[in-house]
Coordinates of C-alpha atoms in Angstrom, one line a residue:
X1 CA 67.3 71.3 104.1
X2 CA 68.8 74.0 106.6
X3 CA 70.9 74.1 109.6
X4 CA 70.2 76.5 111.8
X5 CA 72.7 77.9 115.0
X6 CA 73.0 81.1 117.5
X7 CA 76.4 82.4 117.1
X8 CA 77.9 82.5 120.8
X9 CA 81.4 82.6 120.9
X10 CA 83.1 83.5 124.5
X11 CA 86.3 85.5 124.5
X12 CA 89.5 84.4 126.4
X13 CA 89.5 87.2 128.5
X14 CA 85.9 89.1 128.5
X15 CA 85.8 93.0 128.5
X16 CA 83.5 94.7 130.3
X17 CA 81.1 96.2 127.2
X18 CA 81.2 99.4 129.1
X19 CA 84.3 100.3 128.5
X20 CA 83.9 100.0 125.3
X21 CA 80.9 102.6 125.4
X22 CA 79.0 99.3 124.2
X23 CA 75.9 97.8 125.1
X24 CA 76.9 94.2 126.1
X25 CA 74.4 93.0 122.8
X26 CA 77.1 94.8 120.9
X27 CA 79.5 93.2 122.2
X28 CA 78.5 89.8 122.0
X29 CA 78.2 91.4 118.2
X30 CA 81.9 91.8 117.9
X31 CA 83.1 88.6 119.6
X32 CA 81.3 86.7 117.7
X33 CA 82.9 88.4 114.6
X34 CA 86.8 87.1 116.1
X35 CA 87.4 90.4 117.9
X36 CA 88.3 90.3 121.5
X37 CA 91.2 92.3 122.2
X38 CA 90.1 96.4 122.6
X39 CA 92.7 97.5 120.1
X40 CA 91.1 95.3 117.2
X41 CA 87.7 96.9 118.6
X42 CA 88.3 99.8 118.9
X43 CA 90.3 99.9 115.1
X44 CA 86.9 98.3 113.9
X45 CA 84.5 100.9 115.5
X46 CA 86.6 103.8 114.0
X47 CA 87.7 102.9 110.4
X48 CA 91.0 105.3 108.9
X49 CA 93.9 104.8 106.7
X50 CA 95.7 105.3 109.7
X51 CA 95.2 101.5 110.5
X52 CA 96.4 100.8 107.0
X53 CA 99.5 98.4 107.5
X54 CA 102.8 100.6 106.5
X55 CA 103.5 99.4 102.7
X56 CA 107.1 98.4 103.8
X57 CA 106.3 95.6 105.8
X58 CA 105.4 94.1 102.5
X59 CA 108.3 92.1 101.0
X60 CA 110.0 93.2 98.1
X61 CA 108.4 96.7 98.6
X62 CA 111.6 98.3 98.9
X63 CA 113.5 96.7 96.3
X64 CA 110.6 98.0 93.9
X65 CA 111.0 101.5 95.3
X66 CA 114.6 101.4 94.5
X67 CA 113.8 100.3 91.1
X68 CA 111.2 103.7 90.5
X69 CA 113.3 105.7 91.9
X70 CA 116.4 104.6 88.9
X71 CA 113.7 104.5 86.7
X72 CA 113.0 108.1 87.4
X73 CA 116.4 109.5 87.2
X74 CA 117.0 107.6 83.5
X75 CA 113.3 108.5 82.4
X76 CA 112.5 105.0 81.6
X77 CA 109.1 103.6 79.2
X78 CA 107.1 101.6 81.5
X79 CA 104.2 99.5 80.8
X80 CA 101.8 98.2 83.1
X81 CA 100.3 94.2 82.3
X82 CA 96.9 93.8 84.4
X83 CA 94.5 92.1 84.2
X84 CA 90.5 91.4 82.6
X85 CA 88.3 91.9 85.7
X86 CA 87.4 94.2 88.3
X87 CA 90.5 93.9 90.6
X88 CA 92.9 93.8 87.2
X89 CA 91.3 97.0 86.0
X90 CA 91.2 98.8 89.3
X91 CA 94.9 98.0 89.7
X92 CA 95.9 99.1 86.2
X93 CA 94.0 102.2 86.7
X94 CA 95.7 103.2 90.1
X95 CA 98.8 102.4 88.6
X96 CA 98.4 104.6 85.6
X97 CA 96.6 107.2 87.7
X98 CA 99.6 107.3 90.6
X99 CA 102.7 106.8 88.4
X100 CA 101.5 109.6 85.8
X101 CA 100.8 111.5 89.0
X102 CA 104.3 111.3 89.8
X103 CA 105.9 112.1 86.3
X104 CA 106.3 108.8 85.0
X105 CA 105.9 107.9 81.1
X106 CA 103.7 104.7 81.0
X107 CA 101.2 102.8 79.6
X108 CA 99.6 99.3 79.6
X109 CA 98.2 96.2 78.4
X110 CA 95.1 93.8 79.5
X111 CA 95.2 90.2 78.1
X112 CA 92.2 89.7 76.1
X113 CA 90.0 86.6 78.0
X114 CA 89.5 84.7 75.1
X115 CA 92.4 84.7 73.0
X116 CA 95.5 85.1 75.6
X117 CA 93.5 83.7 78.9
X118 CA 95.2 85.0 82.1
X119 CA 98.5 87.1 83.0
X120 CA 101.4 88.3 81.1
X121 CA 102.9 86.3 78.4
X122 CA 106.3 85.9 76.4
X123 CA 104.5 87.9 73.4
X124 CA 103.5 90.4 75.7
X125 CA 107.5 91.1 76.6
X126 CA 108.1 90.8 72.9
X127 CA 105.5 93.7 72.0
X128 CA 107.3 95.6 74.6
X129 CA 110.5 95.6 73.4
X130 CA 109.6 96.3 70.1
X131 CA 107.7 99.6 71.6
X132 CA 110.9 100.9 73.3
X133 CA 109.5 99.4 76.7
X134 CA 112.0 99.9 79.6
X135 CA 110.5 98.3 82.6
X136 CA 107.4 96.8 82.9
X137 CA 104.9 96.6 85.8
X138 CA 102.6 93.6 86.3
X139 CA 99.3 93.9 88.7
X140 CA 97.0 91.0 89.9
X141 CA 99.2 88.7 87.9
X142 CA 102.4 88.1 87.0
X143 CA 103.7 85.5 90.4
X144 CA 102.8 82.4 88.2
X145 CA 104.2 83.9 84.9
X146 CA 107.6 82.6 84.8
X147 CA 107.9 82.2 80.9
X148 CA 107.2 86.2 80.2
X149 CA 109.3 86.8 83.0
X150 CA 111.8 84.2 82.1
X151 CA 112.0 86.4 78.2
X152 CA 112.2 90.2 79.9
X153 CA 114.9 88.4 81.5
X154 CA 116.8 87.9 78.2
X155 CA 115.6 91.4 76.4
X156 CA 117.4 93.2 80.0
X157 CA 114.0 94.3 80.7
X158 CA 113.3 94.2 84.6
X159 CA 110.1 93.4 85.7
X160 CA 107.9 94.7 88.8
X161 CA 105.9 92.0 89.7
X162 CA 102.5 93.2 91.9
X163 CA 100.2 90.5 92.8
X164 CA 98.4 88.8 95.6
X165 CA 97.9 85.0 94.0
X166 CA 99.0 81.8 95.9
X167 CA 103.1 81.1 94.8
X168 CA 103.5 77.9 92.9
X169 CA 104.6 74.9 95.3
X170 CA 106.7 72.6 93.1
X171 CA 109.1 69.5 94.6
X172 CA 111.3 71.3 96.1
X173 CA 109.2 74.2 97.9
X174 CA 108.3 77.8 96.8
X175 CA 108.8 78.5 92.7
X176 CA 109.0 82.0 92.2
X177 CA 109.5 83.5 89.1
X178 CA 112.8 85.7 88.8
X179 CA 111.5 89.1 88.6
X180 CA 113.8 92.7 89.5
X181 CA 111.1 92.5 92.9
X182 CA 107.9 90.6 93.7
X183 CA 105.5 92.0 96.0
X184 CA 102.8 89.3 97.1
X185 CA 101.7 88.6 100.4
X186 CA 101.5 84.8 99.9
X187 CA 105.2 84.3 99.2
X188 CA 106.8 82.2 102.2
X189 CA 109.2 84.7 102.8
X190 CA 106.7 87.9 103.6
X191 CA 106.0 88.6 107.1
X192 CA 102.9 91.2 106.3
X193 CA 100.6 91.4 109.0
X194 CA 97.5 91.0 107.1
X195 CA 97.9 88.7 104.0
X196 CA 94.3 88.6 102.4
X197 CA 94.7 91.5 100.2
X198 CA 93.7 91.8 96.5
X199 CA 96.0 93.1 93.5
X200 CA 94.2 96.7 93.4
X201 CA 95.2 97.3 97.5
X202 CA 98.5 96.2 96.4
X203 CA 99.1 98.7 93.9
X204 CA 97.9 101.3 96.0
X205 CA 100.3 100.5 98.8
X206 CA 102.8 101.1 96.0
X207 CA 101.5 104.2 94.8
X208 CA 101.4 105.1 98.6
X209 CA 104.9 104.1 99.0
X210 CA 106.0 105.7 95.9
X211 CA 104.6 108.8 96.8
X212 CA 106.2 108.7 100.3
X213 CA 110.1 108.2 98.7
X214 CA 109.5 110.7 96.4
X215 CA 108.2 113.3 98.7
X216 CA 105.3 113.9 97.5
X217 CA 103.1 112.7 100.2
X218 CA 100.2 115.1 100.3
X219 CA 99.9 114.9 96.4
X220 CA 98.9 111.5 96.5
X221 CA 95.7 111.1 94.5
X222 CA 92.6 110.8 97.1
X223 CA 90.2 109.3 94.3
X224 CA 92.8 106.4 94.8
X225 CA 91.4 105.1 98.3
X226 CA 87.5 104.2 96.2
X227 CA 89.4 102.3 93.2
X228 CA 90.7 100.3 96.4
X229 CA 87.5 99.5 98.1
X230 CA 85.7 99.0 94.2
X231 CA 88.9 96.2 93.9
X232 CA 88.7 94.8 97.3
X233 CA 84.6 94.5 97.4
X234 CA 84.9 93.1 94.1
X235 CA 87.8 90.7 94.2
X236 CA 85.6 89.5 97.2
X237 CA 88.0 90.1 100.4
X238 CA 86.8 89.5 104.1
X239 CA 86.3 92.9 105.2
X240 CA 88.6 92.2 107.7
X241 CA 91.4 94.3 109.3
X242 CA 93.0 96.9 106.6
X243 CA 90.7 95.5 104.1
X244 CA 87.7 96.8 105.8
X245 CA 89.3 100.3 106.6
X246 CA 90.4 101.0 102.9
X247 CA 86.7 100.3 102.3
X248 CA 84.9 102.3 104.8
X249 CA 87.3 105.4 103.9
X250 CA 86.9 104.5 99.7
X251 CA 83.0 104.9 99.9
X252 CA 83.4 108.2 101.8
X253 CA 85.4 109.1 98.7
X254 CA 82.9 107.4 95.9
X255 CA 80.2 109.5 97.3
X256 CA 81.9 112.6 96.8
X257 CA 81.8 114.1 92.7
X258 CA 85.0 111.9 92.4
X259 CA 86.7 111.0 88.6
X260 CA 84.4 111.6 85.6
X261 CA 84.8 108.0 85.1
X262 CA 82.9 106.7 88.4
X263 CA 80.3 109.3 88.3
X264 CA 79.3 108.3 85.0
X265 CA 79.1 104.9 86.1
X266 CA 77.0 105.9 89.2
X267 CA 74.8 107.8 87.0
X268 CA 73.5 104.7 84.7
X269 CA 73.5 102.5 87.6
X270 CA 71.2 104.6 89.4
X271 CA 73.4 105.0 92.4
X272 CA 72.4 108.2 94.4
X273 CA 72.7 109.0 98.3
X274 CA 75.1 107.1 100.5
X275 CA 78.1 104.7 98.8
X276 CA 77.3 100.8 100.3
X277 CA 79.1 97.7 99.7
X278 CA 76.4 96.6 97.4
X279 CA 76.8 99.2 95.2
X280 CA 80.2 98.4 94.5
X281 CA 79.7 94.5 94.3
X282 CA 76.5 94.1 92.4
X283 CA 76.0 97.5 90.6
X284 CA 79.2 99.3 89.4
X285 CA 81.6 96.3 89.4
X286 CA 79.1 94.2 87.2
X287 CA 79.4 96.6 84.5
X288 CA 83.2 96.8 84.6
X289 CA 83.4 93.0 84.6
X290 CA 81.2 92.9 81.6
X291 CA 83.7 95.4 79.2
X292 CA 86.5 92.0 80.1
X293 CA 84.0 89.2 80.0
X294 CA 82.2 90.0 76.4
X295 CA 84.4 92.6 74.9
X296 CA 87.9 94.2 76.8
X297 CA 88.8 95.1 79.8
X298 CA 90.7 97.9 77.8
X299 CA 87.4 99.5 77.9
X300 CA 86.9 99.6 81.7
X301 CA 90.4 101.3 82.2
X302 CA 89.3 104.0 79.3
X303 CA 86.2 104.7 81.8
X304 CA 88.3 105.2 84.7
X305 CA 91.1 107.4 83.3
X306 CA 88.1 109.4 81.8
X307 CA 88.4 113.1 81.7
X308 CA 85.9 114.1 78.9
X309 CA 82.2 113.7 80.6
X310 CA 81.0 112.8 77.0
X311 CA 83.4 110.3 76.1
X312 CA 83.1 108.4 80.1
X313 CA 78.9 108.6 79.8
X314 CA 79.2 106.9 76.6
X315 CA 81.7 104.2 77.7
X316 CA 79.6 104.0 80.9
X317 CA 76.3 102.9 79.1
X318 CA 77.9 100.7 76.6
X319 CA 79.4 99.0 79.9
X320 CA 75.8 98.8 81.3
X321 CA 74.6 97.0 78.2
X322 CA 77.3 94.9 77.9
X323 CA 76.1 94.0 81.6
X324 CA 72.1 93.8 80.7
X325 CA 73.4 91.1 78.0
X326 CA 76.0 89.1 80.5
X327 CA 73.0 88.9 83.0
X328 CA 70.8 87.7 80.1
X329 CA 72.8 85.3 79.0
X330 CA 73.5 83.7 82.7
X331 CA 70.0 83.6 83.0
X332 CA 69.7 81.2 79.8
X333 CA 72.7 79.2 80.9
X334 CA 70.8 78.7 83.9
X335 CA 67.6 77.9 82.3
X336 CA 69.4 75.3 80.5
X337 CA 71.4 74.0 83.5
X338 CA 67.9 73.4 85.4
X339 CA 66.5 71.5 82.4
X340 CA 69.6 69.5 82.5
X341 CA 69.4 68.2 86.2
X342 CA 65.7 67.1 85.8
X343 CA 66.8 63.5 85.7
X344 CA 66.5 62.8 89.2
X345 CA 69.6 60.3 89.3
X346 CA 71.5 63.6 88.0
X347 CA 69.8 65.7 90.7
X348 CA 71.2 63.5 93.6
X349 CA 74.9 63.3 92.6
X350 CA 77.4 65.2 94.7
X351 CA 79.0 67.3 92.4
X352 CA 77.4 68.4 89.0
X353 CA 79.6 68.6 85.8
X354 CA 77.5 70.5 83.1
X355 CA 78.2 70.8 79.6
X356 CA 77.1 73.4 78.0
X357 CA 78.5 74.3 74.1
X358 CA 76.0 77.5 74.5
X359 CA 77.5 79.0 77.4
X360 CA 79.8 81.9 76.8
X361 CA 83.4 81.0 78.1
X362 CA 84.0 84.2 80.5
X363 CA 80.2 82.9 82.2
X364 CA 80.7 79.6 82.5
X365 CA 81.4 80.2 86.6
X366 CA 78.5 83.0 87.0
X367 CA 76.2 80.0 85.9
X368 CA 78.0 77.4 88.1
X369 CA 77.2 79.9 90.6
X370 CA 74.1 80.2 90.0
X371 CA 73.2 76.6 90.0
X372 CA 75.1 75.6 93.4
X373 CA 72.7 78.4 94.8
X374 CA 69.5 77.0 93.5
X375 CA 70.4 73.4 94.1
X376 CA 72.9 73.8 97.1
X377 CA 75.3 71.0 95.1
X378 CA 79.0 71.9 94.5
X379 CA 78.7 72.9 90.1
X380 CA 81.2 72.7 87.6
X381 CA 80.4 74.2 83.8
X382 CA 82.5 73.5 80.9
X383 CA 81.9 74.8 77.2
X384 CA 83.7 75.3 74.5
X385 CA 87.6 76.8 74.5
X386 CA 90.1 77.1 72.2
X387 CA 91.5 73.5 72.5
X388 CA 88.4 71.5 74.0
X389 CA 86.7 72.1 76.8
X390 CA 87.0 75.0 79.4
X391 CA 85.2 76.0 82.4
X392 CA 84.7 76.9 86.3
X393 CA 83.4 75.4 89.6
X394 CA 81.5 77.1 92.4
X395 CA 81.7 75.4 96.1
X396 CA 80.0 75.4 98.7
X397 CA 80.6 75.5 102.9
X398 CA 82.6 71.6 103.5
X399 CA 83.1 70.7 99.7
X400 CA 86.6 71.8 99.3
X401 CA 87.1 71.9 95.4
X402 CA 90.3 71.3 94.7
X403 CA 90.7 69.0 97.6
X404 CA 88.1 67.0 95.9
X405 CA 89.3 66.8 92.1
X406 CA 92.6 66.2 92.5
X407 CA 92.6 62.7 92.3
X408 CA 91.1 63.1 89.0
X409 CA 93.5 65.7 87.4
X410 CA 94.6 62.8 84.8
X411 CA 92.0 64.0 82.8
X412 CA 92.5 67.4 82.9
X413 CA 94.5 69.8 81.1
X414 CA 94.6 72.1 83.2
X415 CA 93.2 72.9 86.8
X416 CA 93.8 75.1 90.4
X417 CA 91.4 77.0 92.1
X418 CA 91.2 77.3 95.9
X419 CA 88.3 75.5 98.0
X420 CA 85.3 77.5 97.0
X421 CA 86.0 78.1 93.3
X422 CA 88.0 76.4 90.4
X423 CA 89.1 77.0 87.1
X424 CA 89.9 73.0 84.5
X425 CA 90.0 72.5 81.0
X426 CA 90.3 69.0 79.4
X427 CA 90.4 67.0 76.0
X428 CA 86.1 66.9 74.7
X429 CA 87.3 62.9 74.4
X430 CA 87.7 62.9 78.2
X431 CA 84.5 64.2 79.7
X432 CA 82.6 61.4 79.6
X433 CA 84.9 59.4 81.5
X434 CA 85.9 62.4 83.9
X435 CA 82.3 62.7 84.6
X436 CA 82.1 58.7 84.9
X437 CA 85.0 58.5 87.5
X438 CA 84.1 61.4 89.4
X439 CA 80.2 60.2 90.2
X440 CA 81.8 57.2 91.0
X441 CA 84.4 58.5 93.3
X442 CA 82.6 61.5 94.8
X443 CA 79.8 60.5 97.1
X444 CA 79.0 62.5 99.9
X445 CA 75.8 62.3 102.4
X446 CA 73.1 64.7 101.5
X447 CA 73.8 66.2 104.7
X448 CA 77.0 67.3 103.9
X449 CA 75.5 69.9 101.6
X450 CA 73.0 71.2 103.8
X451 CA 73.1 75.4 104.2
X452 CA 74.2 76.9 107.3
X453 CA 72.5 79.6 108.8
X454 CA 74.3 81.5 111.9
X455 CA 72.7 83.9 113.8
X456 CA 74.4 86.4 115.7
X457 CA 71.4 86.8 118.0
X458 CA 68.1 86.1 118.9
X459 CA 65.9 88.9 118.1
X460 CA 62.4 88.9 117.8
X461 CA 60.7 91.4 115.4
X462 CA 59.0 93.6 118.3
X463 CA 63.1 94.2 120.0
X464 CA 63.5 96.0 116.6
X465 CA 63.7 100.2 116.4
X466 CA 65.2 102.9 114.7
X467 CA 67.6 103.3 117.6
X468 CA 68.4 99.5 117.2
X469 CA 69.5 100.2 113.6
X470 CA 71.4 102.9 114.2
X471 CA 74.0 101.3 116.6
X472 CA 74.2 98.2 114.1
X473 CA 75.3 101.3 111.7
X474 CA 78.4 101.3 113.4
X475 CA 79.7 98.2 112.1
X476 CA 79.2 98.6 108.5
X477 CA 80.7 98.4 106.1
X478 CA 78.7 94.5 105.6
X479 CA 80.6 92.2 103.3
X480 CA 82.3 88.7 103.0
X481 CA 83.9 88.2 106.2
X482 CA 82.0 91.1 107.8
X483 CA 78.6 89.8 106.8
X484 CA 75.4 91.8 107.8
X485 CA 73.4 90.8 110.8
X486 CA 71.8 88.0 111.0
X487 CA 68.6 87.4 113.6
X488 CA 66.9 84.7 114.2
X489 CA 63.0 84.6 115.6
X490 CA 60.0 82.4 116.2
X491 CA 56.0 82.3 116.5
X492 CA 56.2 84.8 113.6
X493 CA 52.5 84.5 111.6
X494 CA 52.4 84.7 108.0
X495 CA 48.9 86.5 107.4
X496 CA 49.0 87.0 104.0
X497 CA 51.7 87.3 100.8
X498 CA 51.7 88.4 97.1
X499 CA 54.4 86.5 94.5
X500 CA 56.0 89.7 92.8
X501 CA 58.6 90.1 90.3
X502 CA 59.2 89.9 86.7
X503 CA 60.4 85.8 87.4
X504 CA 57.9 85.8 90.2
X505 CA 60.8 86.0 92.3
X506 CA 59.7 87.6 95.5
X507 CA 57.3 87.1 98.1
X508 CA 56.0 90.1 99.8
X509 CA 55.0 89.2 103.2
X510 CA 52.6 90.6 105.6
X511 CA 53.9 89.5 109.0
X512 CA 52.4 89.4 112.7
X513 CA 54.1 89.2 116.4
X514 CA 53.2 90.0 119.5
X515 CA 49.9 92.1 118.0
X516 CA 52.3 94.0 116.1
X517 CA 52.7 93.7 111.8
X518 CA 55.5 93.8 110.3
X519 CA 56.5 94.0 106.4
X520 CA 58.9 91.1 105.0
X521 CA 60.5 90.3 101.8
X522 CA 61.7 86.6 100.7
X523 CA 63.4 86.4 97.3
X524 CA 62.6 82.8 96.4
X525 CA 60.9 81.0 93.1
X526 CA 57.3 81.0 93.3
X527 CA 57.1 77.1 93.3
X528 CA 59.6 76.2 95.7
X529 CA 58.0 78.9 98.4
X530 CA 54.2 77.5 97.3
X531 CA 55.5 73.6 97.6
X532 CA 57.0 74.6 101.3
X533 CA 53.5 75.9 101.7
X534 CA 51.6 73.2 100.7
X535 CA 47.9 71.9 100.6
X536 CA 47.8 70.9 104.2
X537 CA 48.2 74.7 105.2
X538 CA 45.4 76.3 103.2
X539 CA 43.3 75.6 106.2
X540 CA 45.2 77.4 108.8
X541 CA 47.6 80.2 108.9
X542 CA 51.5 79.4 109.0
X543 CA 53.5 80.0 111.9
X544 CA 57.2 80.4 111.0
X545 CA 60.5 80.5 112.7
X546 CA 62.6 83.2 110.4
X547 CA 66.2 84.2 110.0
X548 CA 65.8 87.3 108.6
X549 CA 68.2 90.7 108.7
X550 CA 66.4 93.9 109.2
X551 CA 66.4 96.7 106.9
X552 CA 64.7 100.2 106.9
X553 CA 62.5 101.3 104.0
X554 CA 61.2 104.6 103.3
X555 CA 57.5 104.7 101.5
X556 CA 55.6 107.7 100.6
X557 CA 57.4 109.6 103.6
X558 CA 56.7 106.7 106.3
X559 CA 59.7 105.2 107.1
X560 CA 59.7 101.7 108.6
X561 CA 61.3 98.6 109.4
X562 CA 61.3 95.4 106.9
X563 CA 62.4 91.8 107.5
X564 CA 64.7 90.3 104.6
X565 CA 64.3 87.0 105.0
X566 CA 67.1 84.7 104.5
X567 CA 65.6 81.1 105.7
X568 CA 62.3 80.3 107.1
X569 CA 60.6 76.9 108.4
X570 CA 57.1 76.0 110.5
X571 CA 57.1 76.6 114.0
X572 CA 56.9 74.1 116.9
X573 CA 55.5 76.9 118.9
X574 CA 52.6 77.5 116.0

């Protein structure tokens, strides 16, 4: 079951839409997204680099800049320590390109996921010392790596931490690493206007600031706009405030010939034409992510730093193959999870905890996410780790993963995360007690897990037009925090349908409304769709209410607007 709502927020001080050059429905669309002031609406409608907040508003940025000025004078050898996801790969690349552009001697290290785990380690500091490194810069990690930063202090190696993760809270308050400089908008003393930025964006701001204080602002590498956009989308940051600006601008730079590595990724991903958020989050990003999941994230950095087209193409093809393998492994894990939930008692549980020793450690979270989407229940997938079981969880709205699981920490050797996701590990002998305790203690009403759809407007299909679609484009880029418009319609007739796709999970529909014909597409498994139609409907034509997103399609030179159906139900008006 799902719940449907039509958004209809009311601003405290309404604005005449004509003053904004907007139609009433467009103004309501923005109000529904929390935009009520003229200035923020103007910024939303006109993304620009001028809208970005100044880097010096980040606590620690000026101190970090002073350290870099000293490092330039003394010609320090610098090492970057990044992370193995897209944000970490792009952060590392932004720093490499930016610092080398300023004449610094710099190299990098990225932890190997299974061998090293997350973040800089004391052993990496020892390695840096042995290599004659005089300054370490972390990116997308560091704020919780106390031992490594302390080891650097013992060896007299200053560390600049560039991070965006939550700081550690102890019994007496916030605990921070003793770094030479710490830039993280999540630290308590920070008053940065918009703390919801990713590691890649912080690295971008750091390089922007350095180009300013070194008097080389005009030499700032423009390709870094695109890398910051890629990091923002792939780290699932909300596309609000300056995040939306950098993504909107970055997409334009990614459309241009740009770097050799990005061109190669686009080529193997068959990305042509205007760049969309979809291309970053579902085409380019997953290929980079696959490197850190199944081999080493160094491959991603090497590709983004590549200057030789042949080598770039070779790397991109390898990453595509890795991602295809990752997709296959994920699908196999999902199928195993579905089989494990065939027992009705397990299916009825409020939280699914699945042990899958065949799953690759790096894709446990992906499997959990797919199962969560399939059944609408928060899901944890545990697999074999170095010292027991290790895994990830993915949650749903109205179920705070960390808060719900915190009472069961005694069964776990490590645990952390946020409302919608978590990471955890435990000894194998604790698995059954952990599952039993959770099953006993977490019992929620099934209604709590009903998926919620909130439409922007009630819009029957006959109100759609190409002119309207053009107007909707002004609200792009769409993504997390600025979702694509969702409309509601009622009494739409399902004339016929076809089941397509290799997994029979694409339902092509012929629809009609008000005497006009429309094409619709639903991404859902055949069995679930046919179960909905049911034998009782075989003698009549179903009439549906829809939650849908309109999309302009082109086929053999003809343009038309299709309905991408997100949810449906039998209409009471049918």
